[in-house]
Each structure stands twice: as structure tokens, then as C-alpha cells.
Short mmCIF file of C-alpha atoms and ligand atoms in Angstrom, two decimals:
data_model
loop_
_atom_site.label_atom_id
_atom_site.label_comp_id
_atom_site.label_asym_id
_atom_site.label_seq_id
_atom_site.Cartn_x
_atom_site.Cartn_y
_atom_site.Cartn_z
CA MET A 4 11.95 -32.18 181.41
CA SER A 5 12.13 -29.38 183.93
CA THR A 6 9.99 -29.50 187.07
CA GLY A 7 9.04 -25.80 186.74
CA PRO A 8 6.06 -24.37 184.85
CA THR A 9 5.25 -26.37 181.73
CA ARG A 10 2.78 -24.26 179.77
CA VAL A 11 3.45 -21.91 176.87
CA LEU A 12 0.94 -19.47 175.41
CA VAL A 13 1.52 -18.99 171.68
CA LEU A 14 0.29 -15.73 170.16
CA ASN A 15 0.08 -15.14 166.43
CA SER A 16 -0.88 -11.51 165.95
CA GLY A 17 -1.92 -10.65 162.39
CA SER A 18 -2.95 -7.26 161.05
CA SER A 19 -6.60 -7.72 162.08
CA SER A 20 -6.57 -10.97 164.06
CA VAL A 21 -4.94 -12.73 166.99
CA LYS A 22 -4.72 -16.53 167.06
CA TYR A 23 -3.65 -18.24 170.25
CA GLN A 24 -2.98 -21.65 171.74
CA LEU A 25 -2.12 -22.59 175.29
CA ILE A 26 0.08 -25.68 175.10
CA ASP A 27 1.25 -28.04 177.84
CA MET A 28 4.82 -28.91 176.84
CA ARG A 29 4.82 -32.21 178.74
CA ASP A 30 2.68 -33.82 176.04
CA SER A 31 2.14 -31.02 173.48
CA SER A 32 -1.57 -31.01 174.39
CA ARG A 33 -3.69 -27.93 173.76
CA LEU A 34 -5.34 -26.62 176.92
CA ALA A 35 -7.18 -23.92 174.97
CA VAL A 36 -7.19 -22.54 171.43
CA GLY A 37 -8.90 -19.54 169.96
CA LEU A 38 -8.87 -16.48 167.80
CA VAL A 39 -10.02 -12.89 167.71
CA GLU A 40 -11.00 -11.72 164.23
CA ARG A 41 -11.84 -8.38 162.64
CA ILE A 42 -10.01 -6.34 165.27
CA GLY A 43 -10.79 -2.65 164.83
CA GLU A 44 -14.15 -3.34 163.17
CA ARG A 45 -17.62 -3.27 164.67
CA THR A 46 -18.08 -6.93 163.79
CA SER A 47 -15.15 -8.31 165.84
CA ARG A 48 -15.53 -11.91 166.94
CA LEU A 49 -13.72 -13.95 169.58
CA LYS A 50 -13.89 -17.74 169.57
CA HIS A 51 -12.38 -19.61 172.50
CA THR A 52 -12.25 -23.38 172.86
CA PRO A 53 -10.96 -24.95 176.09
CA ALA A 54 -9.74 -28.56 175.86
CA ASP A 55 -12.35 -29.82 178.27
CA GLY A 56 -15.34 -27.65 177.50
CA GLU A 57 -17.62 -26.06 174.94
CA SER A 58 -16.48 -23.31 172.56
CA ARG A 59 -17.53 -19.80 173.49
CA GLU A 60 -18.14 -16.96 171.04
CA ARG A 61 -18.28 -13.23 171.75
CA THR A 62 -19.19 -10.61 169.21
CA ALA A 63 -18.54 -7.29 171.02
CA PRO A 64 -16.32 -4.83 169.09
CA VAL A 65 -12.57 -5.20 169.86
CA ALA A 66 -10.82 -1.88 169.22
CA ASP A 67 -7.16 -2.91 168.92
CA HIS A 68 -4.56 -5.55 169.74
CA GLU A 69 -4.39 -4.46 173.34
CA ALA A 70 -8.14 -4.97 173.77
CA ALA A 71 -7.89 -8.29 171.91
CA LEU A 72 -5.21 -9.64 174.21
CA LYS A 73 -7.08 -8.51 177.29
CA ALA A 74 -10.17 -10.33 176.00
CA VAL A 75 -8.08 -13.47 175.42
CA ALA A 76 -6.64 -13.20 178.94
CA ALA A 77 -10.20 -12.92 180.35
CA GLU A 78 -11.33 -16.05 178.46
CA LEU A 79 -8.32 -18.02 179.68
CA ALA A 80 -8.96 -16.82 183.25
CA GLU A 81 -12.55 -18.06 183.03
CA ASP A 82 -11.17 -21.58 182.54
CA GLY A 83 -8.67 -21.19 185.37
CA LEU A 84 -5.88 -20.80 182.78
CA GLY A 85 -5.24 -17.06 183.26
CA LEU A 86 -2.01 -15.26 182.48
CA ASP A 87 -1.29 -15.12 186.23
CA SER A 88 -1.14 -18.94 186.42
CA PRO A 89 2.10 -20.20 188.00
CA GLU A 90 2.05 -22.99 185.39
CA LEU A 91 2.74 -20.50 182.59
CA ALA A 92 6.44 -20.64 181.62
CA ALA A 93 6.46 -18.07 178.82
CA ILE A 94 4.56 -16.47 175.98
CA GLY A 95 5.85 -17.29 172.48
CA HIS A 96 5.08 -14.71 169.81
CA ARG A 97 5.17 -15.18 166.07
CA VAL A 98 7.02 -12.26 164.51
CA VAL A 99 7.14 -12.23 160.72
CA HIS A 100 10.33 -10.32 159.96
CA GLY A 101 13.53 -10.71 161.94
CA GLY A 102 15.86 -9.26 159.29
CA LEU A 103 19.47 -10.39 159.50
CA ARG A 104 19.88 -9.92 163.23
CA PHE A 105 17.40 -12.47 164.57
CA THR A 106 18.67 -15.89 163.62
CA GLU A 107 17.20 -17.60 166.70
CA PRO A 108 14.18 -17.28 168.98
CA THR A 109 14.88 -14.31 171.22
CA VAL A 110 13.76 -13.22 174.69
CA VAL A 111 12.20 -9.81 174.25
CA ASP A 112 13.56 -6.71 175.95
CA ASP A 113 13.42 -3.00 175.02
CA ASP A 114 16.32 -3.34 172.61
CA VAL A 115 14.68 -6.28 170.80
CA LEU A 116 11.41 -4.36 170.52
CA ALA A 117 13.26 -1.39 169.02
CA GLU A 118 14.91 -3.63 166.43
CA ILE A 119 11.58 -5.27 165.46
CA GLU A 120 10.25 -1.76 165.02
CA ARG A 121 13.21 -0.85 162.81
CA LEU A 122 12.25 -3.79 160.59
CA ILE A 123 8.71 -2.46 159.94
CA PRO A 124 9.64 -1.01 156.52
CA LEU A 125 10.53 -4.58 155.43
CA ALA A 126 7.20 -6.01 156.67
CA PRO A 127 4.77 -3.08 156.89
CA LEU A 128 1.65 -5.26 157.14
CA HIS A 129 3.00 -7.82 159.60
CA ASN A 130 5.57 -6.50 162.06
CA PRO A 131 3.35 -3.78 163.59
CA ALA A 132 0.84 -6.46 164.66
CA GLY A 133 3.55 -8.66 166.16
CA LEU A 134 4.93 -5.66 167.98
CA ALA A 135 1.50 -4.73 169.37
CA GLY A 136 1.07 -8.29 170.66
CA LEU A 137 4.50 -8.25 172.30
CA ARG A 138 4.00 -4.87 173.95
CA THR A 139 0.57 -5.73 175.33
CA ALA A 140 1.60 -9.15 176.63
CA ARG A 141 4.62 -7.58 178.31
CA ALA A 142 2.43 -4.99 179.98
CA LEU A 143 0.06 -7.71 181.22
CA ARG A 144 2.85 -9.93 182.57
CA PRO A 145 6.09 -7.88 182.84
CA ASP A 146 7.82 -10.61 184.86
CA LEU A 147 7.14 -13.42 182.37
CA PRO A 148 9.61 -14.24 179.55
CA GLN A 149 8.20 -13.12 176.22
CA VAL A 150 9.91 -14.86 173.32
CA ALA A 151 9.84 -13.70 169.70
CA VAL A 152 10.01 -16.51 167.12
CA PHE A 153 10.72 -15.16 163.65
CA ASP A 154 9.35 -16.45 160.33
CA THR A 155 12.65 -15.52 158.71
CA ALA A 156 15.03 -17.12 161.26
CA PHE A 157 15.24 -20.61 159.76
CA HIS A 158 16.36 -19.11 156.45
CA THR A 159 19.24 -17.04 157.81
CA THR A 160 21.56 -19.99 157.14
CA MET A 161 21.23 -19.53 153.36
CA PRO A 162 24.55 -18.94 151.63
CA GLU A 163 25.08 -15.50 150.09
CA SER A 164 24.83 -17.08 146.64
CA ALA A 165 21.18 -17.88 147.37
CA ALA A 166 20.30 -14.89 149.54
CA ARG A 167 21.73 -12.09 147.38
CA TYR A 168 19.95 -10.69 144.37
CA ALA A 169 22.17 -9.85 141.39
CA ILE A 170 22.01 -6.11 141.91
CA ASP A 171 24.59 -3.52 143.06
CA PRO A 172 25.53 -4.74 146.58
CA GLU A 173 25.82 -1.17 147.85
CA VAL A 174 22.26 -0.38 146.82
CA ALA A 175 21.08 -3.72 148.18
CA ASP A 176 22.80 -3.31 151.54
CA HIS A 177 21.73 0.29 151.94
CA HIS A 178 18.09 -0.72 151.55
CA ARG A 179 18.49 -4.13 153.27
CA ILE A 180 17.39 -5.86 150.05
CA ARG A 181 18.02 -9.62 149.99
CA ARG A 182 16.17 -12.92 150.11
CA TYR A 183 14.89 -13.37 153.66
CA GLY A 184 12.26 -16.07 153.13
CA PHE A 185 9.17 -16.68 155.28
CA HIS A 186 7.14 -19.60 156.73
CA GLY A 187 10.41 -20.50 158.48
CA THR A 188 8.85 -22.15 161.54
CA SER A 189 6.87 -24.41 159.22
CA HIS A 190 9.88 -25.29 157.05
CA ALA A 191 11.90 -26.03 160.21
CA TYR A 192 9.20 -28.20 161.75
CA VAL A 193 8.31 -30.09 158.58
CA SER A 194 11.90 -30.79 157.53
CA ARG A 195 12.59 -32.22 161.00
CA GLU A 196 9.37 -34.27 161.05
CA THR A 197 10.22 -35.61 157.59
CA ALA A 198 13.57 -36.87 158.92
CA ARG A 199 11.74 -38.48 161.81
CA LEU A 200 9.33 -40.16 159.39
CA LEU A 201 12.34 -41.62 157.56
CA GLY A 202 13.77 -42.81 160.89
CA LYS A 203 16.79 -40.54 160.55
CA ASP A 204 18.39 -37.58 162.23
CA PRO A 205 17.70 -34.22 160.48
CA SER A 206 21.45 -33.86 159.91
CA GLU A 207 21.35 -36.99 157.71
CA VAL A 208 18.66 -35.99 155.24
CA ASP A 209 18.20 -33.53 152.37
CA VAL A 210 14.60 -32.41 151.95
CA ILE A 211 12.57 -30.21 149.64
CA VAL A 212 9.69 -28.76 151.68
CA LEU A 213 6.62 -27.48 149.80
CA HIS A 214 4.48 -25.34 152.12
CA LEU A 215 1.31 -24.87 150.09
CA GLY A 216 -1.30 -22.85 151.96
CA ASN A 217 -2.98 -19.67 150.82
CA GLY A 218 0.55 -18.28 150.92
CA ALA A 219 3.01 -20.81 149.50
CA SER A 220 6.75 -21.33 149.60
CA ALA A 221 9.35 -23.99 148.87
CA SER A 222 12.64 -24.58 150.64
CA ALA A 223 15.75 -26.68 150.12
CA VAL A 224 17.00 -28.07 153.42
CA ARG A 225 20.37 -29.83 153.54
CA GLY A 226 21.05 -31.80 156.71
CA GLY A 227 18.56 -29.72 158.70
CA VAL A 228 19.93 -26.41 157.40
CA CYS A 229 18.04 -24.19 154.96
CA VAL A 230 20.09 -23.49 151.82
CA ASP A 231 17.43 -21.83 149.63
CA THR A 232 13.82 -20.72 149.76
CA SER A 233 11.38 -19.30 147.25
CA MET A 234 10.01 -16.24 149.06
CA GLY A 235 12.32 -13.25 148.97
CA LEU A 236 12.50 -9.73 150.34
CA THR A 237 8.74 -10.12 150.86
CA PRO A 238 6.34 -13.07 150.64
CA LEU A 239 5.48 -12.11 147.03
CA GLU A 240 8.26 -14.06 145.28
CA GLY A 241 8.25 -17.69 144.22
CA LEU A 242 5.33 -20.07 143.84
CA VAL A 243 1.89 -19.20 142.50
CA MET A 244 -0.24 -18.55 145.60
CA GLY A 245 -3.89 -18.01 146.47
CA THR A 246 -3.80 -14.29 145.66
CA ARG A 247 -0.09 -13.55 144.97
CA SER A 248 1.56 -13.84 141.58
CA GLY A 249 4.85 -15.29 142.79
CA ASP A 250 7.73 -14.94 140.29
CA LEU A 251 7.41 -12.56 137.39
CA ASP A 252 9.72 -10.43 135.29
CA PRO A 253 10.38 -7.29 137.40
CA ALA A 254 9.90 -5.27 134.22
CA VAL A 255 6.19 -6.11 134.39
CA ILE A 256 6.05 -3.52 137.17
CA PHE A 257 7.74 -0.79 135.06
CA HIS A 258 5.40 -1.67 132.21
CA LEU A 259 2.28 -1.42 134.39
CA ALA A 260 3.49 1.92 135.75
CA ARG A 261 4.64 3.48 132.48
CA VAL A 262 2.27 2.01 129.93
CA GLY A 263 -0.60 0.94 132.19
CA GLU A 264 -0.38 4.19 134.18
CA MET A 265 -1.01 2.34 137.42
CA SER A 266 0.24 3.71 140.74
CA MET A 267 2.69 1.74 142.91
CA ASP A 268 -0.11 1.05 145.39
CA GLU A 269 -2.36 -0.26 142.62
CA ILE A 270 0.39 -2.56 141.35
CA ASP A 271 1.11 -3.73 144.90
CA THR A 272 -2.56 -4.60 145.37
CA LEU A 273 -2.76 -6.29 141.97
CA LEU A 274 0.24 -8.55 142.61
CA ASN A 275 -0.39 -9.33 146.29
CA LYS A 276 -4.17 -9.47 146.48
CA ARG A 277 -5.65 -9.94 143.01
CA SER A 278 -3.22 -12.33 141.34
CA GLY A 279 -2.24 -15.98 141.78
CA LEU A 280 -5.09 -18.49 141.56
CA LEU A 281 -7.68 -15.82 142.38
CA GLY A 282 -6.47 -13.53 139.62
CA LEU A 283 -6.23 -16.34 137.11
CA CYS A 284 -9.64 -17.91 137.60
CA GLY A 285 -11.62 -16.01 140.25
CA ASP A 286 -11.14 -18.60 143.01
CA ASN A 287 -8.27 -19.09 145.44
CA ASP A 288 -9.60 -22.13 147.29
CA MET A 289 -8.06 -25.26 145.80
CA ARG A 290 -11.16 -27.31 146.65
CA GLU A 291 -13.31 -25.03 144.49
CA ILE A 292 -10.71 -24.96 141.72
CA ARG A 293 -10.57 -28.78 141.59
CA ARG A 294 -14.37 -28.93 141.52
CA ARG A 295 -14.38 -26.58 138.55
CA VAL A 296 -11.56 -28.46 136.80
CA ASP A 297 -13.46 -31.73 137.22
CA GLY A 298 -16.52 -30.02 135.73
CA GLY A 299 -14.57 -29.01 132.61
CA ASP A 300 -13.93 -25.33 133.46
CA GLU A 301 -11.10 -24.09 131.22
CA ALA A 302 -10.02 -21.05 133.26
CA ALA A 303 -9.73 -23.19 136.40
CA ALA A 304 -7.81 -25.86 134.47
CA LEU A 305 -5.33 -23.29 133.16
CA ALA A 306 -4.90 -21.77 136.66
CA PHE A 307 -4.23 -25.26 138.04
CA ASP A 308 -1.70 -25.99 135.28
CA ILE A 309 0.16 -22.71 135.89
CA TYR A 310 0.25 -23.47 139.63
CA ILE A 311 1.64 -26.97 139.00
CA HIS A 312 4.15 -25.82 136.36
CA ARG A 313 5.69 -23.36 138.83
CA LEU A 314 5.75 -25.96 141.58
CA LYS A 315 7.53 -28.44 139.33
CA LYS A 316 10.11 -25.81 138.36
CA TYR A 317 10.97 -25.29 142.03
CA ILE A 318 11.19 -29.02 142.72
CA GLY A 319 13.67 -29.28 139.83
CA ALA A 320 15.60 -26.19 140.90
CA TYR A 321 15.96 -27.34 144.50
CA TYR A 322 16.88 -30.84 143.37
CA ALA A 323 19.78 -29.22 141.54
CA VAL A 324 20.64 -26.94 144.49
CA LEU A 325 20.77 -29.91 146.86
CA GLY A 326 22.42 -32.41 144.52
CA THR A 327 20.87 -35.33 146.38
CA VAL A 328 17.33 -35.44 147.69
CA ASP A 329 16.01 -37.90 150.26
CA ALA A 330 12.48 -36.59 150.46
CA VAL A 331 9.96 -34.13 149.08
CA ALA A 332 7.46 -33.10 151.78
CA PHE A 333 4.06 -31.53 151.11
CA THR A 334 2.49 -29.45 153.87
CA ALA A 335 -0.14 -26.77 154.77
CA GLY A 336 -3.78 -26.57 153.62
CA VAL A 337 -3.23 -27.49 149.95
CA GLY A 338 -0.15 -29.67 150.46
CA GLU A 339 -1.80 -31.77 153.19
CA ASN A 340 -5.21 -32.12 151.57
CA ALA A 341 -5.06 -31.80 147.79
CA ALA A 342 -4.06 -35.21 146.39
CA PRO A 343 -4.38 -33.98 142.75
CA VAL A 344 -1.81 -31.23 143.43
CA ARG A 345 0.69 -33.72 144.84
CA GLU A 346 0.15 -36.16 142.01
CA ALA A 347 0.47 -33.52 139.29
CA ALA A 348 3.53 -31.86 140.87
CA VAL A 349 5.48 -35.12 140.80
CA ALA A 350 4.11 -36.52 137.52
CA GLY A 351 6.83 -37.12 134.95
CA LEU A 352 9.68 -36.81 137.46
CA GLU A 353 10.42 -40.56 137.57
CA GLY A 354 13.83 -39.75 136.08
CA LEU A 355 14.60 -37.89 139.31
CA GLY A 356 13.46 -40.89 141.37
CA LEU A 357 10.19 -39.19 142.27
CA ALA A 358 6.81 -40.92 142.13
CA VAL A 359 3.51 -41.03 143.98
CA ASP A 360 1.55 -44.20 144.75
CA SER A 361 -2.00 -43.23 143.82
CA GLY A 362 -3.55 -45.45 146.51
CA LEU A 363 -1.40 -43.97 149.28
CA ASN A 364 -1.86 -40.46 147.89
CA ALA A 365 -5.65 -40.79 148.04
CA VAL A 366 -5.70 -41.62 151.77
CA ARG A 367 -7.02 -38.64 153.73
CA GLY A 368 -5.72 -37.42 157.10
CA GLY A 369 -3.66 -39.58 159.40
CA GLY A 370 -0.60 -37.50 160.30
CA ALA A 371 2.83 -37.63 158.65
CA ARG A 372 2.92 -40.35 156.00
CA LEU A 373 4.76 -41.56 152.91
CA ILE A 374 2.90 -41.49 149.61
CA SER A 375 5.71 -42.77 147.36
CA PRO A 376 5.94 -46.42 146.21
CA ALA A 377 7.96 -48.64 148.55
CA ASP A 378 10.84 -48.94 146.06
CA ALA A 379 11.08 -45.21 145.26
CA ARG A 380 14.57 -43.62 145.30
CA VAL A 381 13.20 -40.43 146.83
CA ALA A 382 10.50 -40.42 149.51
CA VAL A 383 7.45 -38.29 148.84
CA ALA A 384 5.65 -37.42 152.07
CA VAL A 385 2.66 -35.56 153.46
CA VAL A 386 3.75 -33.93 156.71
CA PRO A 387 1.14 -31.82 158.53
CA THR A 388 2.69 -28.60 159.74
CA ASP A 389 2.24 -27.29 163.28
CA GLU A 390 3.62 -23.78 163.51
CA GLU A 391 2.12 -23.16 166.97
CA LEU A 392 3.79 -26.24 168.42
CA GLU A 393 7.09 -25.26 166.80
CA ILE A 394 6.85 -21.74 168.29
CA ALA A 395 6.02 -23.24 171.70
CA THR A 396 8.86 -25.76 171.45
CA GLN A 397 11.42 -23.10 170.54
CA THR A 398 10.10 -20.79 173.25
CA TYR A 399 10.14 -23.48 175.93
CA ALA A 400 13.62 -24.67 174.97
CA LEU A 401 14.93 -21.11 175.31
CA VAL A 402 13.38 -20.35 178.70
CA THR A 403 14.30 -23.72 180.24
CA ALA A 404 17.85 -23.81 178.85
P1 ADP B 12 -2.92 -20.06 155.31
O1 ADP B 12 -2.43 -20.47 156.69
O2 ADP B 12 -1.85 -19.62 154.37
O3 ADP B 12 -4.12 -19.17 155.32
P2 ADP B 12 -3.67 -22.86 155.02
O4 ADP B 12 -2.41 -23.59 155.19
O5 ADP B 12 -4.72 -22.97 156.07
O6 ADP B 12 -3.44 -21.36 154.61
O7 ADP B 12 -4.32 -23.34 153.63
C1 ADP B 12 -5.51 -22.77 153.16
C2 ADP B 12 -5.83 -23.36 151.79
O8 ADP B 12 -5.84 -24.79 151.87
C3 ADP B 12 -7.23 -23.00 151.30
O9 ADP B 12 -7.18 -21.83 150.53
C4 ADP B 12 -7.61 -24.18 150.44
O10 ADP B 12 -7.33 -23.88 149.10
C5 ADP B 12 -6.68 -25.29 150.84
N1 ADP B 12 -7.39 -26.47 151.30
C6 ADP B 12 -7.87 -26.72 152.54
N2 ADP B 12 -8.49 -27.93 152.56
C7 ADP B 12 -8.39 -28.44 151.32
C8 ADP B 12 -8.83 -29.65 150.69
N3 ADP B 12 -9.50 -30.58 151.37
N4 ADP B 12 -8.54 -29.83 149.39
C9 ADP B 12 -7.87 -28.89 148.70
N5 ADP B 12 -7.44 -27.75 149.22
C10 ADP B 12 -7.69 -27.51 150.51
#
């Protein structure tokens, strides 16, 4: 470990929020965590929690990302953890779309900013926020390395057979259409932690990672390298999610436009915001859906079954893509907490060597753990994700290299 500064500030700038964590890389401890919500509204809220003190909340309006970051800097300074601290090694920024160019975490300069801007048409909701965070942080500390860590980077190793859609390559290339995949920092972290749980090096294990949060994606990771993932050009493809449909026949869109006379914006909103679990049964929180299922609610039961059916299809597909599977890892809000989802997703897959021990599956919390029977051919694991730590780790590795 280097003897220089050891702290990394991780910034995750969303369209109307900024989440942050100040991490000491010597022991991965959080010195402060917080978030600013509802940026641009009158009801903005900042919540800041230092490691050794009480949480503080502020409710003054925060006009934009620049104001948000300045407010965060002021909170950190109040705890003696300000951006001017000599202990700060770098700021690591989550950037959603890195296109084909950014295959690794990257120290930000003018050229990198221009390229992230050029990628906005591929991630119109996400990249502008990341860019605003980067620009403001750079203005506040121009001398400090600012590192962009891309959600897409881990997936850039996919072979063309997985990344290309079966459409005219000229049209695809002209419009930069291909499978990029998202949640990459989580898939990277969880696949590595799964190898560690098995007592092996990542290069020795083949893992199917199921990141099931409000957004959800699956990936097939061979020897530490991503070979396929379920999200595509955008985060809309793949699994059934909280509010997104995931896979559907693309002709549904023509049909809605031609026969349903819906506009492109209306269809976009329908598929991204009013579909998935929410669209199917009116709830997108898995806790509420399970409560309704247990109470005999048919719409919730059907939504749950559709969610599980899709998940099972991807487990099977990625089993075939990988050929051999050492582990299936569940992560994120649903994957880490919803035992019925894990049990149902693996039910009936004994022929593939997959099974869940119901006693182990019912245990709550407790970090990375195996939930498969001791004699199972394939390990089934719950592996809590930690995207902030992964961003900090990648950032710190780059600036201390
Ligand atoms: P994101 O980061 O995509 O917003 P998270 O990974 O935080 O999402 O996951 C959020 C989802 O996790 C919630 O919508 C909820 O359905 C689910 N979740 C959280 N806790 C539980 C729980 N105890 N049981 C079932 N589902 C849970």
C-alpha cells in the first residue's frame, strides 16, 4: 500500500440525485456517506452521515449538480474531511455509458469529457448527470485526479457474437448500435467476490451473476471475463425489472405506434417506467409483491411467475453460453434479500446441478455466503454488491499505479 493519500471520494451523479461515499482505502472503511435528492426541485434534501457522528439533514433547494456538489463539499468540510484534505487521493465518478472506447477506468481530461459528451445520445438520461459531476468536481479541485468508472466497461470483453445484434452491420455501426450492457461495476465486483467465496482465483471460475435490483441484469463471466450480459444498447433489454419490460418482440413497438397510435415518447415511457413488475401488478417492490402473493393475490402471483420465468431462461441461456458453471451468484436489493426469488429461480434445475438448501437460503444478512447444499455440483451464492467500493478500488489502483 502506498504511503501517500489513502482516501477516495466516490460520486454517483444521477439525473436528479448525487450519492457519495468517502472511503479510506487502507481498510475500505466509510468516513462519510450521503446523498442529495430532488436536485432542481424546491424540495431538495441532503443527508450526510459521518462515520463518527450523527446524520445531518438539510432541506434548502439545490438548483443543479454544481450546487449539489458544493453542498456535499461543505458537509465534508464540516467534519474536517473537505475536498482540500491532503488525505484525498482522487475522486472516482460513476459514468453510465463509456461506449466502445472506455474499456477501463480513465483519468479525466478535456478529451475524455468530450468523448463522454459524444456518448450522450446513447445514454440521454444518465451521461449528462455524470458529466455535470465530473465538470464540477474538476472545477473544485483542478489538481486532483478525477477518474471515470464506466458501467459498460466490464462488458467490453464480450465477443462480437454476443455483442452484435443480427441487423445490417453498416446501419448498426453508423448508429453505434450493439449490446453494451450495464451494472458492470457490480458484475465485476460480484464475480470476483464469488471466486473468493469459493477459495479460487477469478481466472479459475465460471459464474452467472444475477444483479436483481430495481433495474436487473444477468451476466455470464468466464474466468473473470464477461462473455455475455442481458442489458443491451440501453438498460431496457433482458430481465423483467421493477418498471422496465425487459425482452419483448421489437414488433410490439411498431404495433403500438401503428395500431395503438402511441408516440415514440409514450412507448418509451410505457416500456421503461410503466412496465415490468409495476406494469404487471401495480407494485415494483418485491417485498410488497411477496406479501400480496402470500395473501392469495392473483395479479401479484402472475407478475412473480413472469419475473421468475425470465430469470430461469437467462440462467439456462448463460449455462449454455459458458458450457461449465461453477457458481450462480444473486446480488442487489432483490437478489440479496428475497429468498423466495432465489428458491423459485433455481427450482427444477437439479439436472443442471443447481439447488438451494432452504435452511441456508432463509438466513438473512451476513455477507457473501453459499446457499446450495454441501454436495451441489454448482455453488449457488448470495454475494452483496458494493459498487461504491469497486469504483473506489478501481480509482485508487489507477492513481497509485
Ligand atoms: P436499485 O439500486 O436498482 O434502485 P436496489 O439494488 O437497491 O435497487 O434494489 C431495490 C429493490 O430491492 C426494491 O425495489 C425491493 O423490491 C428489493 N428489496 C429490498 N429489500 C428487500 C427484501 N427484504 N425483500 C425483498 N425485496 C427487497
